[in-house]
Tab-separated table of C-alpha atoms in Angstrom:
chain	number	residue	atom	x	y	z
A	162	UNK	CA	-107.367	-64.283	114.140
A	163	UNK	CA	-110.667	-64.677	112.249
A	164	UNK	CA	-111.443	-63.069	108.891
A	165	UNK	CA	-111.920	-59.324	108.693
A	166	UNK	CA	-115.585	-58.474	108.206
A	167	UNK	CA	-117.941	-55.593	107.522
A	168	UNK	CA	-120.898	-56.467	109.694
A	169	UNK	CA	-121.421	-60.160	108.993
A	170	UNK	CA	-119.850	-60.033	105.521
A	171	UNK	CA	-116.233	-61.246	105.192
A	172	UNK	CA	-113.952	-58.847	103.326
A	173	UNK	CA	-112.574	-60.626	100.293
A	174	UNK	CA	-115.119	-60.974	97.533
A	175	UNK	CA	-114.020	-64.179	95.906
A	176	UNK	CA	-113.641	-67.070	98.369
A	177	UNK	CA	-114.345	-69.603	95.591
A	178	UNK	CA	-111.615	-68.235	93.364
A	179	UNK	CA	-113.865	-67.947	90.328
A	180	UNK	CA	-113.523	-65.551	87.423
A	181	UNK	CA	-116.532	-63.579	86.209
A	182	UNK	CA	-117.191	-62.035	82.817
A	183	UNK	CA	-119.824	-59.863	81.163
A	184	UNK	CA	-120.387	-57.363	78.383
A	185	UNK	CA	-119.618	-54.058	80.081
A	186	UNK	CA	-121.068	-51.707	77.466
A	187	UNK	CA	-124.543	-51.185	76.073
A	188	UNK	CA	-124.963	-53.106	72.826
A	189	UNK	CA	-127.606	-52.886	70.128
A	190	UNK	CA	-127.842	-53.971	66.537
A	191	UNK	CA	-126.120	-51.441	64.308
A	192	UNK	CA	-125.307	-49.074	67.199
A	193	UNK	CA	-121.973	-48.390	68.879
A	194	UNK	CA	-118.521	-48.738	67.384
A	195	UNK	CA	-116.879	-50.437	70.388
A	196	UNK	CA	-118.084	-53.028	72.891
A	197	UNK	CA	-116.160	-54.285	75.920
A	198	UNK	CA	-116.090	-57.763	77.442
A	199	UNK	CA	-114.746	-57.518	80.993
A	200	UNK	CA	-113.238	-60.340	83.066
A	201	UNK	CA	-112.293	-60.242	86.746
A	202	UNK	CA	-110.700	-62.969	88.854
A	203	UNK	CA	-107.604	-65.138	89.135
A	204	UNK	CA	-108.023	-66.743	85.703
A	205	UNK	CA	-108.666	-63.496	83.815
A	206	UNK	CA	-105.153	-63.145	82.387
A	207	UNK	CA	-104.879	-66.855	81.513
A	208	UNK	CA	-108.182	-66.716	79.623
A	209	UNK	CA	-107.042	-63.560	77.853
A	210	UNK	CA	-103.785	-65.206	76.767
A	211	UNK	CA	-105.669	-68.236	75.499
A	212	UNK	CA	-108.126	-66.255	73.371
A	213	UNK	CA	-106.108	-63.213	72.285
A	214	UNK	CA	-103.399	-63.334	69.662
A	215	UNK	CA	-101.047	-60.332	69.921
A	216	UNK	CA	-98.645	-60.327	66.948
A	217	UNK	CA	-95.018	-59.273	67.132
A	218	UNK	CA	-93.146	-58.734	70.362
A	219	UNK	CA	-95.915	-56.956	72.278
A	220	UNK	CA	-95.379	-57.309	76.011
A	221	UNK	CA	-98.118	-58.459	78.392
A	222	UNK	CA	-97.661	-55.787	81.023
A	223	UNK	CA	-100.195	-54.417	83.469
A	224	UNK	CA	-102.035	-51.293	82.315
A	225	UNK	CA	-100.797	-51.638	78.758
A	226	UNK	CA	-102.974	-51.956	75.662
A	227	UNK	CA	-102.292	-54.818	73.239
A	228	UNK	CA	-103.453	-54.970	69.632
A	229	UNK	CA	-104.452	-58.220	67.998
A	230	UNK	CA	-107.288	-60.646	67.308
A	231	UNK	CA	-109.685	-62.723	69.354
A	232	UNK	CA	-109.301	-66.311	68.140
A	233	UNK	CA	-111.234	-69.510	68.718
A	234	UNK	CA	-108.730	-71.879	70.353
A	235	UNK	CA	-110.573	-74.895	68.911
A	236	UNK	CA	-109.610	-74.129	65.312
A	237	UNK	CA	-107.609	-70.893	65.372
A	238	UNK	CA	-110.272	-68.875	63.522
A	239	UNK	CA	-110.113	-65.113	64.017
A	240	UNK	CA	-113.426	-63.832	65.374
A	241	UNK	CA	-112.649	-60.140	65.736
A	242	UNK	CA	-109.903	-57.552	65.513
A	243	UNK	CA	-109.634	-56.120	69.004
A	244	UNK	CA	-107.633	-54.460	71.764
A	245	UNK	CA	-106.832	-56.057	75.109
A	246	UNK	CA	-106.224	-54.152	78.331
A	247	UNK	CA	-104.661	-56.034	81.261
A	248	UNK	CA	-104.903	-54.651	84.807
A	249	UNK	CA	-103.242	-56.851	87.398
A	250	UNK	CA	-104.309	-56.874	91.042
A	251	UNK	CA	-104.528	-54.788	93.105
A	252	UNK	CA	-104.451	-51.914	90.591
A	253	UNK	CA	-107.895	-52.513	89.149
A	254	UNK	CA	-111.500	-51.621	89.836
A	255	UNK	CA	-112.154	-54.905	91.672
A	256	UNK	CA	-108.620	-55.257	93.109
A	257	UNK	CA	-108.469	-58.560	91.228
A	258	UNK	CA	-106.790	-59.327	87.903
A	259	UNK	CA	-108.969	-57.676	85.253
A	260	UNK	CA	-108.895	-58.098	81.478
A	261	UNK	CA	-110.950	-56.046	79.050
A	262	UNK	CA	-111.419	-57.066	75.419
A	263	UNK	CA	-112.374	-54.032	73.321
A	264	UNK	CA	-114.231	-55.479	70.352
A	265	UNK	CA	-116.277	-54.103	67.496
A	266	UNK	CA	-119.713	-52.909	68.528
A	267	UNK	CA	-123.073	-54.330	67.591
A	268	UNK	CA	-124.554	-57.612	68.707
A	269	UNK	CA	-122.913	-60.527	66.920
A	270	UNK	CA	-119.183	-59.939	67.399
A	271	UNK	CA	-119.236	-59.110	71.101
A	272	UNK	CA	-121.587	-61.987	71.942
A	273	UNK	CA	-119.327	-64.448	70.149
A	274	UNK	CA	-116.373	-63.161	72.158
A	275	UNK	CA	-118.319	-63.503	75.422
A	276	UNK	CA	-119.274	-67.076	74.514
A	277	UNK	CA	-115.591	-67.922	74.013
A	278	UNK	CA	-114.677	-66.335	77.359
A	279	UNK	CA	-117.332	-68.361	79.186
A	280	UNK	CA	-116.293	-71.558	77.405
A	281	UNK	CA	-112.707	-70.902	78.524
A	282	UNK	CA	-113.689	-71.081	82.191
A	283	UNK	CA	-115.214	-67.779	83.244
A	284	UNK	CA	-118.669	-67.483	84.804
A	285	UNK	CA	-121.288	-64.985	83.658
A	286	UNK	CA	-121.353	-62.136	86.175
A	287	UNK	CA	-124.527	-61.251	87.996
A	288	UNK	CA	-125.941	-57.712	88.131
A	289	UNK	CA	-123.476	-55.393	89.878
A	290	UNK	CA	-121.064	-58.198	90.696
A	291	UNK	CA	-117.970	-56.275	89.591
A	292	UNK	CA	-118.939	-53.363	91.848
A	293	UNK	CA	-119.793	-55.761	94.664
A	294	UNK	CA	-116.306	-57.275	94.460
A	295	UNK	CA	-114.813	-53.789	94.467
A	296	UNK	CA	-116.728	-53.048	97.672
A	297	UNK	CA	-115.864	-56.307	99.409
A	298	UNK	CA	-112.201	-55.953	98.469
A	299	UNK	CA	-112.068	-52.477	100.002
A	300	UNK	CA	-111.813	-50.595	96.722
A	301	UNK	CA	-115.110	-48.735	97.364
A	302	UNK	CA	-117.291	-47.950	100.323
A	303	UNK	CA	-120.992	-48.592	99.876
A	304	UNK	CA	-121.927	-44.960	99.206
A	305	UNK	CA	-119.426	-44.787	96.341
A	306	UNK	CA	-120.676	-48.079	94.906
A	307	UNK	CA	-124.279	-46.857	94.979
A	308	UNK	CA	-123.216	-43.560	93.423
A	309	UNK	CA	-121.789	-45.485	90.459
A	310	UNK	CA	-125.215	-46.995	89.842
A	311	UNK	CA	-126.766	-43.543	90.146
A	312	UNK	CA	-124.274	-42.135	87.627
A	313	UNK	CA	-125.242	-44.791	85.094
A	314	UNK	CA	-128.955	-44.110	85.650
A	315	UNK	CA	-128.656	-40.288	85.717
A	316	UNK	CA	-131.302	-38.591	83.579
A	317	UNK	CA	-129.881	-35.065	83.763
A	318	UNK	CA	-126.556	-33.272	84.043
A	319	UNK	CA	-127.403	-32.152	87.591
A	320	UNK	CA	-128.164	-35.743	88.633
A	321	UNK	CA	-124.831	-36.841	87.170
A	322	UNK	CA	-123.037	-34.107	89.137
A	323	UNK	CA	-124.704	-35.293	92.325
A	324	UNK	CA	-123.660	-38.879	91.590
A	325	UNK	CA	-120.102	-37.740	90.921
A	326	UNK	CA	-119.993	-36.071	94.325
A	327	UNK	CA	-120.867	-39.465	95.811
A	328	UNK	CA	-118.205	-41.245	93.739
A	329	UNK	CA	-115.651	-38.700	94.953
A	330	UNK	CA	-116.536	-39.638	98.533
A	331	UNK	CA	-118.410	-36.504	99.598
A	332	UNK	CA	-121.248	-38.451	101.197
A	333	UNK	CA	-118.941	-41.052	102.752
A	334	UNK	CA	-116.839	-38.370	104.416
A	335	UNK	CA	-119.891	-36.611	105.804
A	336	UNK	CA	-121.457	-39.773	107.217
A	337	UNK	CA	-118.132	-41.082	108.523
A	338	UNK	CA	-117.514	-37.763	110.255
A	339	UNK	CA	-120.875	-37.912	112.042
A	340	UNK	CA	-120.245	-41.525	113.025
A	341	UNK	CA	-116.827	-40.659	114.460
A	342	UNK	CA	-118.385	-37.916	116.585
A	343	UNK	CA	-120.894	-40.396	117.989
A	344	UNK	CA	-118.156	-42.956	118.634
A	345	UNK	CA	-116.264	-40.338	120.633
A	346	UNK	CA	-119.315	-39.739	122.821
A	347	UNK	CA	-119.942	-43.464	123.213
A	348	UNK	CA	-116.350	-43.989	124.327
A	349	UNK	CA	-116.716	-41.282	126.982
A	350	UNK	CA	-119.994	-42.742	128.251
A	351	UNK	CA	-118.760	-46.334	128.351
A	352	UNK	CA	-115.594	-45.270	130.142
A	353	UNK	CA	-117.764	-43.755	132.899
A	354	UNK	CA	-119.878	-46.910	133.088
A	355	UNK	CA	-116.788	-49.021	133.769
A	356	UNK	CA	-114.342	-46.624	135.449
A	357	UNK	CA	-116.334	-43.631	136.687
A	358	UNK	CA	-114.553	-43.548	140.048
A	359	UNK	CA	-111.141	-43.274	138.344
A	360	UNK	CA	-112.071	-40.559	135.836
A	361	UNK	CA	-113.040	-36.885	136.096
A	362	UNK	CA	-116.805	-36.186	136.039
A	363	UNK	CA	-118.432	-36.284	132.603
A	364	UNK	CA	-120.227	-33.148	131.412
A	365	UNK	CA	-123.604	-34.630	130.504
A	366	UNK	CA	-124.822	-31.356	129.029
A	367	UNK	CA	-121.878	-31.284	126.614
A	368	UNK	CA	-122.606	-34.877	125.538
A	369	UNK	CA	-126.272	-34.015	125.014
A	370	UNK	CA	-125.337	-30.934	122.985
A	371	UNK	CA	-123.153	-33.034	120.686
A	372	UNK	CA	-125.856	-35.677	120.213
A	373	UNK	CA	-128.335	-32.928	119.463
A	374	UNK	CA	-126.004	-31.372	116.887
A	375	UNK	CA	-125.440	-34.682	115.096
A	376	UNK	CA	-129.164	-35.375	115.100
A	377	UNK	CA	-129.760	-31.965	113.514
A	378	UNK	CA	-127.275	-32.700	110.730
A	379	UNK	CA	-128.899	-36.072	110.072
A	380	UNK	CA	-132.328	-34.481	109.870
A	381	UNK	CA	-130.952	-31.953	107.385
A	382	UNK	CA	-129.550	-34.784	105.254
A	383	UNK	CA	-132.924	-36.527	105.339
A	384	UNK	CA	-134.679	-33.328	104.240
A	385	UNK	CA	-132.178	-32.718	101.431
A	386	UNK	CA	-132.581	-36.293	100.218
A	387	UNK	CA	-136.094	-35.433	99.025
A	388	UNK	CA	-134.568	-32.893	96.648
A	389	UNK	CA	-131.944	-35.394	95.520
A	390	UNK	CA	-134.721	-37.838	94.754
A	391	UNK	CA	-136.224	-35.305	92.353
A	392	UNK	CA	-132.946	-35.206	90.439
A	393	UNK	CA	-132.557	-38.986	90.385
A	394	UNK	CA	-136.118	-40.144	89.836
A	395	UNK	CA	-137.660	-37.095	88.183
A	396	UNK	CA	-141.332	-36.175	88.254
A	397	UNK	CA	-144.376	-37.489	86.443
A	398	UNK	CA	-146.449	-34.442	85.572
A	399	UNK	CA	-149.964	-34.911	84.207
A	400	UNK	CA	-151.401	-32.217	81.941
A	401	UNK	CA	-155.170	-32.313	82.365
A	402	UNK	CA	-157.996	-30.157	81.165
A	403	UNK	CA	-161.189	-30.055	79.176
A	404	UNK	CA	-161.027	-31.069	75.507
A	405	UNK	CA	-159.424	-28.532	73.168
A	406	UNK	CA	-157.915	-26.244	75.847
A	407	UNK	CA	-154.395	-26.775	74.426
A	408	UNK	CA	-152.951	-29.712	76.395
A	409	UNK	CA	-151.149	-31.199	73.391
A	410	UNK	CA	-149.884	-27.760	72.365
A	411	UNK	CA	-148.498	-27.278	75.874
A	412	UNK	CA	-146.777	-30.673	75.705
A	413	UNK	CA	-145.163	-29.661	72.419
A	414	UNK	CA	-144.168	-26.279	73.837
A	415	UNK	CA	-142.445	-27.718	76.889
A	416	UNK	CA	-140.851	-30.533	74.882
A	417	UNK	CA	-139.755	-28.058	72.175
A	418	UNK	CA	-140.826	-30.554	69.521
A	419	UNK	CA	-143.992	-31.759	67.829
A	420	UNK	CA	-144.686	-34.691	70.121
A	421	UNK	CA	-148.490	-34.625	69.960
A	422	UNK	CA	-151.004	-34.039	67.180
A	423	UNK	CA	-152.734	-30.664	67.510
A	424	UNK	CA	-156.083	-29.842	65.887
A	425	UNK	CA	-159.087	-27.654	66.616
A	426	UNK	CA	-161.247	-30.745	67.079
A	427	UNK	CA	-162.061	-31.764	70.650
A	428	UNK	CA	-161.175	-35.355	71.519
A	429	UNK	CA	-158.128	-35.558	69.209
A	430	UNK	CA	-155.939	-37.060	71.953
A	431	UNK	CA	-157.391	-40.482	72.665
A	432	UNK	CA	-154.495	-42.156	74.427
A	433	UNK	CA	-151.902	-41.211	77.018
A	434	UNK	CA	-148.827	-39.598	75.461
A	435	UNK	CA	-145.546	-39.413	77.380
A	436	UNK	CA	-142.609	-37.122	76.739
A	437	UNK	CA	-139.338	-37.218	78.702
A	438	UNK	CA	-137.444	-33.951	79.080
A	439	UNK	CA	-135.247	-32.016	81.499
A	440	UNK	CA	-136.285	-28.609	82.833
A	441	UNK	CA	-133.648	-26.659	84.791
A	442	UNK	CA	-131.821	-29.888	85.618
A	443	UNK	CA	-134.920	-31.778	86.801
A	444	UNK	CA	-136.015	-34.808	84.722
A	445	UNK	CA	-139.723	-34.777	83.923
A	446	UNK	CA	-142.105	-37.163	82.250
A	447	UNK	CA	-144.986	-35.132	80.859
A	448	UNK	CA	-148.266	-36.985	80.427
A	449	UNK	CA	-150.586	-35.529	77.796
A	450	UNK	CA	-153.987	-36.885	78.770
A	451	UNK	CA	-157.179	-37.213	76.811
A	452	UNK	CA	-159.668	-34.457	77.542
A	453	UNK	CA	-162.073	-35.642	80.232
A	454	UNK	CA	-165.687	-35.206	79.147
A	455	UNK	CA	-168.869	-37.284	78.746
A	456	UNK	CA	-168.713	-39.232	75.478
A	457	UNK	CA	-170.277	-42.272	73.808
A	458	UNK	CA	-167.124	-42.981	71.788
A	459	UNK	CA	-165.689	-46.228	73.209
A	460	UNK	CA	-162.137	-45.433	72.108
A	461	UNK	CA	-162.294	-41.973	73.652
A	462	UNK	CA	-163.768	-43.492	76.833
A	463	UNK	CA	-160.704	-45.753	77.140
A	464	UNK	CA	-158.416	-42.728	76.748
A	465	UNK	CA	-160.341	-40.829	79.408
A	466	UNK	CA	-160.021	-43.759	81.813
A	467	UNK	CA	-156.250	-43.764	81.268
A	468	UNK	CA	-156.264	-40.019	81.918
A	469	UNK	CA	-157.937	-40.608	85.268
A	470	UNK	CA	-155.348	-43.266	86.145
A	471	UNK	CA	-152.501	-40.934	85.184
A	472	UNK	CA	-154.029	-38.214	87.313
A	473	UNK	CA	-154.146	-40.517	90.318
A	474	UNK	CA	-150.504	-41.579	89.930
A	475	UNK	CA	-148.905	-38.249	88.993
A	476	UNK	CA	-146.335	-36.447	91.146
A	477	UNK	CA	-147.750	-33.111	90.033
A	478	UNK	CA	-150.653	-31.847	87.937
A	479	UNK	CA	-150.921	-28.998	85.452
A	480	UNK	CA	-154.618	-28.137	85.173
A	481	UNK	CA	-155.033	-26.230	81.932
A	482	UNK	CA	-158.071	-24.072	81.257
A	483	UNK	CA	-159.101	-21.628	78.544
A	484	UNK	CA	-158.563	-17.996	79.538
A	485	UNK	CA	-161.013	-16.852	76.876
A	486	UNK	CA	-163.784	-19.068	78.233
A	487	UNK	CA	-162.870	-18.439	81.865
A	488	UNK	CA	-163.041	-20.905	84.737
A	489	UNK	CA	-166.020	-23.217	84.203
A	490	UNK	CA	-167.913	-25.779	86.238
A	491	UNK	CA	-166.219	-28.488	84.161
A	492	UNK	CA	-162.788	-27.095	85.177
A	493	UNK	CA	-163.881	-27.181	88.803
A	494	UNK	CA	-164.938	-30.825	88.435
A	495	UNK	CA	-161.494	-31.683	87.055
A	496	UNK	CA	-159.811	-29.916	89.940
A	497	UNK	CA	-161.838	-32.050	92.347
A	498	UNK	CA	-160.325	-35.161	90.730
A	499	UNK	CA	-156.756	-34.170	91.710
A	500	UNK	CA	-155.708	-36.283	94.724
A	501	UNK	CA	-155.192	-34.326	97.910
A	502	UNK	CA	-151.549	-33.555	98.604
A	503	UNK	CA	-150.469	-33.708	94.938
A	504	UNK	CA	-148.897	-30.388	93.848
A	505	UNK	CA	-151.363	-28.613	91.555
A	506	UNK	CA	-150.682	-25.676	89.255
A	507	UNK	CA	-153.523	-23.876	87.493
A	508	UNK	CA	-152.505	-22.730	84.025
A	509	UNK	CA	-154.584	-20.373	81.898
A	510	UNK	CA	-153.937	-20.866	78.178
A	511	UNK	CA	-154.617	-18.670	75.120
A	512	UNK	CA	-153.508	-15.398	76.682
A	513	UNK	CA	-152.572	-14.348	73.133
A	514	UNK	CA	-156.303	-14.053	72.437
A	515	UNK	CA	-157.003	-11.590	75.236
A	516	UNK	CA	-157.473	-7.939	74.316
A	517	UNK	CA	-154.574	-5.576	74.946
A	518	UNK	CA	-154.264	-5.218	78.719
A	519	UNK	CA	-157.132	-7.687	79.150
A	520	UNK	CA	-158.017	-8.751	82.649
A	521	UNK	CA	-157.133	-12.314	83.675
A	522	UNK	CA	-159.872	-14.898	83.684
A	523	UNK	CA	-161.849	-15.185	86.889
A	524	UNK	CA	-160.985	-18.307	88.874
A	525	UNK	CA	-163.336	-18.182	91.872
A	526	UNK	CA	-161.999	-21.304	93.549
A	527	UNK	CA	-158.317	-20.471	93.133
A	528	UNK	CA	-156.638	-19.496	96.418
A	529	UNK	CA	-155.487	-15.874	96.368
A	530	UNK	CA	-151.905	-16.841	97.167
A	531	UNK	CA	-151.696	-19.056	94.078
A	532	UNK	CA	-153.165	-17.263	91.030
A	533	UNK	CA	-153.040	-19.153	87.719
A	534	UNK	CA	-150.032	-18.889	85.436
A	535	UNK	CA	-150.985	-17.298	82.127
A	536	UNK	CA	-149.448	-18.721	78.951
A	537	UNK	CA	-149.924	-19.046	75.240
A	538	UNK	CA	-149.136	-22.562	74.097
A	539	UNK	CA	-149.345	-21.182	70.551
A	540	UNK	CA	-146.760	-18.382	70.818
A	541	UNK	CA	-144.731	-19.643	73.790
A	542	UNK	CA	-145.507	-16.651	75.967
A	543	UNK	CA	-145.243	-17.463	79.679
A	544	UNK	CA	-143.243	-20.674	79.195
A	545	UNK	CA	-140.384	-19.674	81.515
A	546	UNK	CA	-142.816	-18.491	84.191
A	547	UNK	CA	-144.670	-21.796	83.939
A	548	UNK	CA	-141.488	-23.839	84.342
A	549	UNK	CA	-140.381	-21.807	87.365
A	550	UNK	CA	-143.828	-22.077	88.978
A	551	UNK	CA	-144.021	-25.842	88.383
A	552	UNK	CA	-140.594	-26.570	89.847
A	553	UNK	CA	-141.287	-24.263	92.769
A	554	UNK	CA	-144.598	-25.973	93.507
A	555	UNK	CA	-142.832	-29.379	93.523
A	556	UNK	CA	-140.018	-28.204	95.808
A	557	UNK	CA	-137.410	-28.445	93.057
A	558	UNK	CA	-136.444	-24.776	92.879
A	559	UNK	CA	-133.634	-24.969	95.469
A	560	UNK	CA	-131.522	-27.741	93.997
A	561	UNK	CA	-128.537	-25.722	92.808
A	562	UNK	CA	-126.877	-25.618	96.227
A	563	UNK	CA	-127.285	-29.348	96.852
A	564	UNK	CA	-123.857	-30.982	97.273
A	565	UNK	CA	-124.658	-34.527	98.418
A	566	UNK	CA	-127.926	-36.392	98.799
A	567	UNK	CA	-128.933	-39.685	100.381
A	568	UNK	CA	-130.766	-42.247	98.310
A	569	UNK	CA	-133.862	-44.041	99.608
A	570	UNK	CA	-131.962	-46.767	101.502
A	571	UNK	CA	-129.576	-44.289	103.052
A	572	UNK	CA	-132.398	-41.915	103.979
A	573	UNK	CA	-134.212	-44.632	105.948
A	574	UNK	CA	-131.034	-45.448	107.868
A	575	UNK	CA	-130.259	-41.796	108.574
A	576	UNK	CA	-133.819	-41.162	109.781
A	577	UNK	CA	-133.616	-44.225	112.036
A	578	UNK	CA	-130.273	-43.012	113.431
A	579	UNK	CA	-131.779	-39.599	114.167
A	580	UNK	CA	-134.674	-41.305	115.970
A	581	UNK	CA	-132.188	-43.354	118.022
A	582	UNK	CA	-130.390	-40.179	119.049
A	583	UNK	CA	-133.718	-38.676	120.074
A	584	UNK	CA	-134.253	-41.623	122.442
A	585	UNK	CA	-130.749	-41.182	123.851
A	586	UNK	CA	-131.534	-37.532	124.487
A	587	UNK	CA	-134.753	-38.539	126.253
A	588	UNK	CA	-132.705	-40.795	128.555
A	589	UNK	CA	-130.416	-37.848	129.231
A	590	UNK	CA	-133.343	-35.519	129.950
A	591	UNK	CA	-134.716	-38.016	132.476
A	592	UNK	CA	-131.374	-38.132	134.281
A	593	UNK	CA	-130.929	-41.877	133.720
A	594	UNK	CA	-127.519	-43.529	134.283
A	595	UNK	CA	-124.884	-43.397	131.540
A	596	UNK	CA	-125.488	-46.969	130.332
A	597	UNK	CA	-129.096	-46.034	129.410
A	598	UNK	CA	-127.683	-43.315	127.166
A	599	UNK	CA	-125.536	-45.814	125.282
A	600	UNK	CA	-128.293	-48.248	124.265
A	601	UNK	CA	-129.771	-46.158	121.456
A	602	UNK	CA	-126.481	-44.391	120.777
A	603	UNK	CA	-125.068	-47.742	119.625
A	604	UNK	CA	-128.077	-48.132	117.354
A	605	UNK	CA	-127.413	-44.751	115.742
A	606	UNK	CA	-123.759	-45.652	115.190
A	607	UNK	CA	-124.737	-48.974	113.623
A	608	UNK	CA	-127.199	-47.236	111.302
A	609	UNK	CA	-124.560	-44.820	110.030
A	610	UNK	CA	-122.170	-47.735	109.574
A	611	UNK	CA	-124.774	-49.458	107.419
A	612	UNK	CA	-124.908	-46.395	105.139
A	613	UNK	CA	-121.193	-46.593	104.299
A	614	UNK	CA	-120.959	-50.384	104.555
A	615	UNK	CA	-119.034	-50.582	107.826
A	616	UNK	CA	-121.859	-52.698	109.191
A	617	UNK	CA	-123.940	-54.437	106.556
A	618	UNK	CA	-125.449	-57.872	105.991
A	619	UNK	CA	-124.970	-60.087	102.972
A	620	UNK	CA	-128.705	-59.945	102.232
A	621	UNK	CA	-128.570	-56.143	102.061
A	622	UNK	CA	-125.617	-56.267	99.679
A	623	UNK	CA	-127.434	-58.676	97.385
A	624	UNK	CA	-130.429	-56.365	97.317
A	625	UNK	CA	-128.322	-53.271	96.568
A	626	UNK	CA	-126.160	-54.699	93.801
A	627	UNK	CA	-128.983	-56.624	92.148
A	628	UNK	CA	-130.280	-53.247	90.933
A	629	UNK	CA	-127.099	-52.628	88.931
A	630	UNK	CA	-126.769	-53.559	85.287
A	631	UNK	CA	-124.822	-56.683	84.375
A	632	UNK	CA	-121.217	-55.791	83.613
A	633	UNK	CA	-120.891	-53.086	86.254
């Protein structure tokens, strides 16, 4: 019997028998009390025994912590006081022998320990290589492995919850369930192709109904993935407006800190300012742009050009205008600069200066179904309404019920599988023989298998895990 494979990738992540090592924690000068050097592979325990001195009668048992010192075997010098954790195969993340050296944090100590580990025979791990071994050794399916990367990169609590649902297998179970349903239909169709005379007639309408139902669920997953992308990637929101309408004040209000300098002088903001924050679980990068106006000041001109670039690349735009001055021709010119299709929210500032019960500013070009949001960047009035309107305009207001979400790679595969099912349904509608139904049905099954890793190429794996950090 040949080797077991997933697609064209043999299961068993370490045919060369090498041992990999890397720093598995973030390290920075003067930051972090503990840093971990992780080893995985057949020589992990031997390297650990060579470099770690555990005094007394401590026993080297799996899943037991040892106290001692990391020593240089060349001269016996102690490099660090540390803990060692041994996890023997298969009870480890990679299903190989794993050793973790828990050293003091910072830069110098942990790098010296890693240098010793590499000199003792380990190889520096590539990005995501520990997770890749876990996948190839059957410890993880591909959706769980990708969810680990998403957990590390999560920019909000809601994004972390979504990643955790993937780690727990919520997405894998849903995709695997759809794939099993398609396999059942394929088995029925192929049985009729080969043995139709010996079997009862197949209900083609029932098969079509099942394919249609699976396609509908895939299309729903694809639609929901757009919302998941908001939680993972966040939004770049440009705040634009004429000089001195309160853009920097609005940035400070939303950020809840003094991020930008605020004065009464137009043209104060001369460069692009960015502020990262989370609003109702959605990560945002706010871009405070220089006020766009004619000017002979070369420095201000450079800031205005960056404002135009930010406007062109933003996921959404807050166009701020002065309620006291009303909607002007200059505001209308700015609105014309917003690329078509980019969510736009008109925001009227300085409502605190309106008379009691004052009428809102006239915005002739504003569509009646989308009146401007009125705020005071000075007092904070209208902040909550602005946040709700912005998230609603970007399609991020219905994220609370989201349980699982495909990432970009998975979304492409799910959309392709749905398209394959559509072609199978077209064959059914035309009354073509059963074997015509199966052609695209196999393609849909293969696409779903590629999502979970049942059918995946080595090149795809390299591309996926190369996005991970080294040490994970």
